[in-house]
Amino acid sequence: MRQHLFGRLDDLVPVAMFKQFQREVTTVLNAHLVMKTDVVEHDDDYTVTAELPGYDKDAITVRYADECLTIRAAQPTDGANRDDDGRMLHRERPAADLTRRFSFKNVLKDQIQAHYNDGLLTVTLPKKVADDAGKITIQ
């Protein structure tokens, strides 16, 4: 009876919406818990360093659009429950897609650089320099 009742609840649109919402919230929380990130502002640039151990370089995308830096790391789900012998004994590192977004203004979009080495992604976003060439200092 109980299983029948809950099975019928799944047919309702609000339940489907809540399940989708729960998946999206879980994805965001996982990204914040798993992709540990440092953001440092220097005089001439911003540096973002993200921990992405176990991800292939080709599975990571970095985009800057509309003053927003997006870092996405995709983990293949096939074989997520297997090790070399075919048995996963313990898993603490989730096999999941991760996405983080950061807002930066006054960035030279065409000069952004990203490097991935030993599980660390480093993105350097050069700042636009204010044009003070015509400014006269008052003494």
PDB file of C-alpha atoms in Angstrom:
ATOM      1  CA  MET A   1       0.000   0.000   0.000  1.00  0.00           C
ATOM      2  CA  ARG A   2       2.722   2.462   1.019  1.00  0.00           C
ATOM      3  CA  GLN A   3       4.774   1.753  -2.105  1.00  0.00           C
ATOM      4  CA  HIS A   4       1.641   2.175  -4.224  1.00  0.00           C
ATOM      5  CA  LEU A   5       0.893   5.529  -2.574  1.00  0.00           C
ATOM      6  CA  PHE A   6       4.409   6.901  -3.075  1.00  0.00           C
ATOM      7  CA  GLY A   7       4.525   5.534  -6.611  1.00  0.00           C
ATOM      8  CA  ARG A   8       1.455   7.583  -7.450  1.00  0.00           C
ATOM      9  CA  LEU A   9       3.001  10.692  -5.850  1.00  0.00           C
ATOM     10  CA  ASP A  10       5.848  10.475  -8.359  1.00  0.00           C
ATOM     11  CA  ASP A  11       3.305  11.045 -11.114  1.00  0.00           C
ATOM     12  CA  LEU A  12       2.464  14.480  -9.748  1.00  0.00           C
ATOM     13  CA  VAL A  13       4.260  17.409 -11.377  1.00  0.00           C
ATOM     14  CA  PRO A  14       5.334  19.108  -8.098  1.00  0.00           C
ATOM     15  CA  VAL A  15       7.100  15.930  -6.967  1.00  0.00           C
ATOM     16  CA  ALA A  16       9.050  15.789 -10.236  1.00  0.00           C
ATOM     17  CA  MET A  17       9.966  19.465  -9.807  1.00  0.00           C
ATOM     18  CA  PHE A  18      11.160  18.853  -6.233  1.00  0.00           C
ATOM     19  CA  LYS A  19      13.267  15.899  -7.367  1.00  0.00           C
ATOM     20  CA  GLN A  20      14.880  18.030 -10.101  1.00  0.00           C
ATOM     21  CA  PHE A  21      15.472  20.806  -7.578  1.00  0.00           C
ATOM     22  CA  GLN A  22      17.041  18.323  -5.156  1.00  0.00           C
ATOM     23  CA  ARG A  23      19.402  17.052  -7.889  1.00  0.00           C
ATOM     24  CA  GLU A  24      20.440  20.605  -8.758  1.00  0.00           C
ATOM     25  CA  VAL A  25      21.036  21.560  -5.108  1.00  0.00           C
ATOM     26  CA  THR A  26      23.061  18.377  -4.591  1.00  0.00           C
ATOM     27  CA  THR A  27      25.196  19.224  -7.631  1.00  0.00           C
ATOM     28  CA  VAL A  28      25.906  22.739  -6.330  1.00  0.00           C
ATOM     29  CA  LEU A  29      26.699  21.521  -2.813  1.00  0.00           C
ATOM     30  CA  ASN A  30      28.968  18.775  -4.152  1.00  0.00           C
ATOM     31  CA  ALA A  31      30.848  21.314  -6.264  1.00  0.00           C
ATOM     32  CA  HIS A  32      31.432  23.567  -3.243  1.00  0.00           C
ATOM     33  CA  LEU A  33      32.479  20.646  -1.051  1.00  0.00           C
ATOM     34  CA  VAL A  34      34.599  18.810  -3.620  1.00  0.00           C
ATOM     35  CA  MET A  35      36.102  21.555  -5.805  1.00  0.00           C
ATOM     36  CA  LYS A  36      38.032  23.494  -3.166  1.00  0.00           C
ATOM     37  CA  THR A  37      38.919  26.865  -4.650  1.00  0.00           C
ATOM     38  CA  ASP A  38      41.078  29.859  -3.734  1.00  0.00           C
ATOM     39  CA  VAL A  39      40.522  33.264  -5.343  1.00  0.00           C
ATOM     40  CA  VAL A  40      43.306  35.835  -4.931  1.00  0.00           C
ATOM     41  CA  GLU A  41      43.299  39.438  -6.157  1.00  0.00           C
ATOM     42  CA  HIS A  42      46.639  40.984  -7.135  1.00  0.00           C
ATOM     43  CA  ASP A  43      47.294  44.522  -8.379  1.00  0.00           C
ATOM     44  CA  ASP A  44      47.218  43.444 -12.032  1.00  0.00           C
ATOM     45  CA  ASP A  45      45.215  40.189 -12.065  1.00  0.00           C
ATOM     46  CA  TYR A  46      42.997  37.682 -10.302  1.00  0.00           C
ATOM     47  CA  THR A  47      44.167  34.118  -9.730  1.00  0.00           C
ATOM     48  CA  VAL A  48      41.742  31.248  -9.228  1.00  0.00           C
ATOM     49  CA  THR A  49      43.158  27.912  -8.076  1.00  0.00           C
ATOM     50  CA  ALA A  50      40.814  24.920  -7.972  1.00  0.00           C
ATOM     51  CA  GLU A  51      41.505  21.406  -6.708  1.00  0.00           C
ATOM     52  CA  LEU A  52      40.395  18.826  -9.276  1.00  0.00           C
ATOM     53  CA  PRO A  53      42.218  15.601  -8.416  1.00  0.00           C
ATOM     54  CA  GLY A  54      41.386  12.641 -10.615  1.00  0.00           C
ATOM     55  CA  TYR A  55      39.946  14.680 -13.476  1.00  0.00           C
ATOM     56  CA  ASP A  56      41.464  14.508 -16.955  1.00  0.00           C
ATOM     57  CA  LYS A  57      42.631  17.793 -18.440  1.00  0.00           C
ATOM     58  CA  ASP A  58      40.311  17.193 -21.415  1.00  0.00           C
ATOM     59  CA  ALA A  59      37.322  16.834 -19.068  1.00  0.00           C
ATOM     60  CA  ILE A  60      37.768  20.365 -17.675  1.00  0.00           C
ATOM     61  CA  THR A  61      36.325  23.440 -19.376  1.00  0.00           C
ATOM     62  CA  VAL A  62      36.955  27.046 -18.411  1.00  0.00           C
ATOM     63  CA  ARG A  63      34.785  29.832 -19.834  1.00  0.00           C
ATOM     64  CA  TYR A  64      34.561  33.556 -19.226  1.00  0.00           C
ATOM     65  CA  ALA A  65      31.407  35.293 -20.418  1.00  0.00           C
ATOM     66  CA  ASP A  66      29.252  38.119 -19.094  1.00  0.00           C
ATOM     67  CA  GLU A  67      31.810  38.902 -16.352  1.00  0.00           C
ATOM     68  CA  CYS A  68      31.487  35.357 -15.037  1.00  0.00           C
ATOM     69  CA  LEU A  69      34.201  32.671 -14.884  1.00  0.00           C
ATOM     70  CA  THR A  70      32.773  29.146 -15.098  1.00  0.00           C
ATOM     71  CA  ILE A  71      34.853  26.082 -14.280  1.00  0.00           C
ATOM     72  CA  ARG A  72      33.285  22.752 -15.199  1.00  0.00           C
ATOM     73  CA  ALA A  73      34.781  19.310 -14.643  1.00  0.00           C
ATOM     74  CA  ALA A  74      33.043  16.252 -16.094  1.00  0.00           C
ATOM     75  CA  GLN A  75      33.680  12.829 -14.634  1.00  0.00           C
ATOM     76  CA  PRO A  76      32.701   9.799 -16.716  1.00  0.00           C
ATOM     77  CA  THR A  77      30.169   7.689 -14.856  1.00  0.00           C
ATOM     78  CA  ASP A  78      31.044   4.395 -16.519  1.00  0.00           C
ATOM     79  CA  GLY A  79      33.184   2.307 -14.208  1.00  0.00           C
ATOM     80  CA  ALA A  80      32.450   4.598 -11.273  1.00  0.00           C
ATOM     81  CA  ASN A  81      31.853   1.581  -9.034  1.00  0.00           C
ATOM     82  CA  ARG A  82      34.919  -0.362 -10.118  1.00  0.00           C
ATOM     83  CA  ASP A  83      38.634  -0.385  -9.465  1.00  0.00           C
ATOM     84  CA  ASP A  84      41.287  -2.268 -11.459  1.00  0.00           C
ATOM     85  CA  ASP A  85      39.917  -5.607 -10.234  1.00  0.00           C
ATOM     86  CA  GLY A  86      36.284  -4.669 -10.809  1.00  0.00           C
ATOM     87  CA  ARG A  87      35.310  -4.051  -7.165  1.00  0.00           C
ATOM     88  CA  MET A  88      34.980  -0.721  -5.415  1.00  0.00           C
ATOM     89  CA  LEU A  89      35.589  -1.329  -1.721  1.00  0.00           C
ATOM     90  CA  HIS A  90      35.243   2.243  -0.488  1.00  0.00           C
ATOM     91  CA  ARG A  91      34.466   5.554  -2.222  1.00  0.00           C
ATOM     92  CA  GLU A  92      34.742   9.031  -0.742  1.00  0.00           C
ATOM     93  CA  ARG A  93      35.536  10.917  -3.929  1.00  0.00           C
ATOM     94  CA  PRO A  94      32.269  11.223  -5.818  1.00  0.00           C
ATOM     95  CA  ALA A  95      32.239  10.578  -9.543  1.00  0.00           C
ATOM     96  CA  ALA A  96      30.240  13.650 -10.436  1.00  0.00           C
ATOM     97  CA  ASP A  97      30.194  16.626 -12.735  1.00  0.00           C
ATOM     98  CA  LEU A  98      31.224  19.787 -10.897  1.00  0.00           C
ATOM     99  CA  THR A  99      30.559  23.421 -11.791  1.00  0.00           C
ATOM    100  CA  ARG A 100      31.717  26.581 -10.020  1.00  0.00           C
ATOM    101  CA  ARG A 101      31.069  30.181 -11.056  1.00  0.00           C
ATOM    102  CA  PHE A 102      32.830  33.356  -9.997  1.00  0.00           C
ATOM    103  CA  SER A 103      32.110  36.965 -10.917  1.00  0.00           C
ATOM    104  CA  PHE A 104      34.960  39.227 -12.073  1.00  0.00           C
ATOM    105  CA  LYS A 105      34.720  42.705 -13.592  1.00  0.00           C
ATOM    106  CA  ASN A 106      37.282  44.587 -15.687  1.00  0.00           C
ATOM    107  CA  VAL A 107      39.032  41.496 -17.051  1.00  0.00           C
ATOM    108  CA  LEU A 108      40.981  41.290 -20.316  1.00  0.00           C
ATOM    109  CA  LYS A 109      39.034  38.354 -21.730  1.00  0.00           C
ATOM    110  CA  ASP A 110      41.469  37.547 -24.550  1.00  0.00           C
ATOM    111  CA  GLN A 111      44.435  37.277 -22.147  1.00  0.00           C
ATOM    112  CA  ILE A 112      43.000  34.776 -19.655  1.00  0.00           C
ATOM    113  CA  GLN A 113      45.255  31.763 -19.127  1.00  0.00           C
ATOM    114  CA  ALA A 114      44.511  28.372 -17.568  1.00  0.00           C
ATOM    115  CA  HIS A 115      46.976  25.670 -16.520  1.00  0.00           C
ATOM    116  CA  TYR A 116      46.260  22.219 -15.100  1.00  0.00           C
ATOM    117  CA  ASN A 117      49.016  20.355 -13.295  1.00  0.00           C
ATOM    118  CA  ASP A 118      48.968  17.641 -10.590  1.00  0.00           C
ATOM    119  CA  GLY A 119      45.236  18.025  -9.945  1.00  0.00           C
ATOM    120  CA  LEU A 120      45.350  21.821  -9.591  1.00  0.00           C
ATOM    121  CA  LEU A 121      43.718  24.134 -12.104  1.00  0.00           C
ATOM    122  CA  THR A 122      45.110  27.679 -12.063  1.00  0.00           C
ATOM    123  CA  VAL A 123      43.287  30.397 -13.993  1.00  0.00           C
ATOM    124  CA  THR A 124      44.850  33.854 -14.309  1.00  0.00           C
ATOM    125  CA  LEU A 125      42.545  36.717 -15.270  1.00  0.00           C
ATOM    126  CA  PRO A 126      44.475  39.923 -16.100  1.00  0.00           C
ATOM    127  CA  LYS A 127      42.753  43.144 -15.070  1.00  0.00           C
ATOM    128  CA  LYS A 128      42.057  46.040 -17.403  1.00  0.00           C
ATOM    129  CA  VAL A 129      44.322  48.916 -16.474  1.00  0.00           C
ATOM    130  CA  ALA A 130      42.669  52.257 -15.862  1.00  0.00           C
ATOM    131  CA  ASP A 131      43.804  54.813 -18.388  1.00  0.00           C
ATOM    132  CA  ASP A 132      45.457  57.537 -16.329  1.00  0.00           C
ATOM    133  CA  ALA A 133      47.673  58.813 -19.188  1.00  0.00           C
ATOM    134  CA  GLY A 134      45.958  62.204 -19.351  1.00  0.00           C
ATOM    135  CA  LYS A 135      45.569  62.651 -15.608  1.00  0.00           C
ATOM    136  CA  ILE A 136      47.492  65.480 -14.001  1.00  0.00           C
ATOM    137  CA  THR A 137      48.571  65.154 -10.403  1.00  0.00           C
ATOM    138  CA  ILE A 138      47.729  68.198  -8.298  1.00  0.00           C
ATOM    139  CA  GLN A 139      50.497  69.329  -5.947  1.00  0.00           C
TER     140      GLN A 139
END
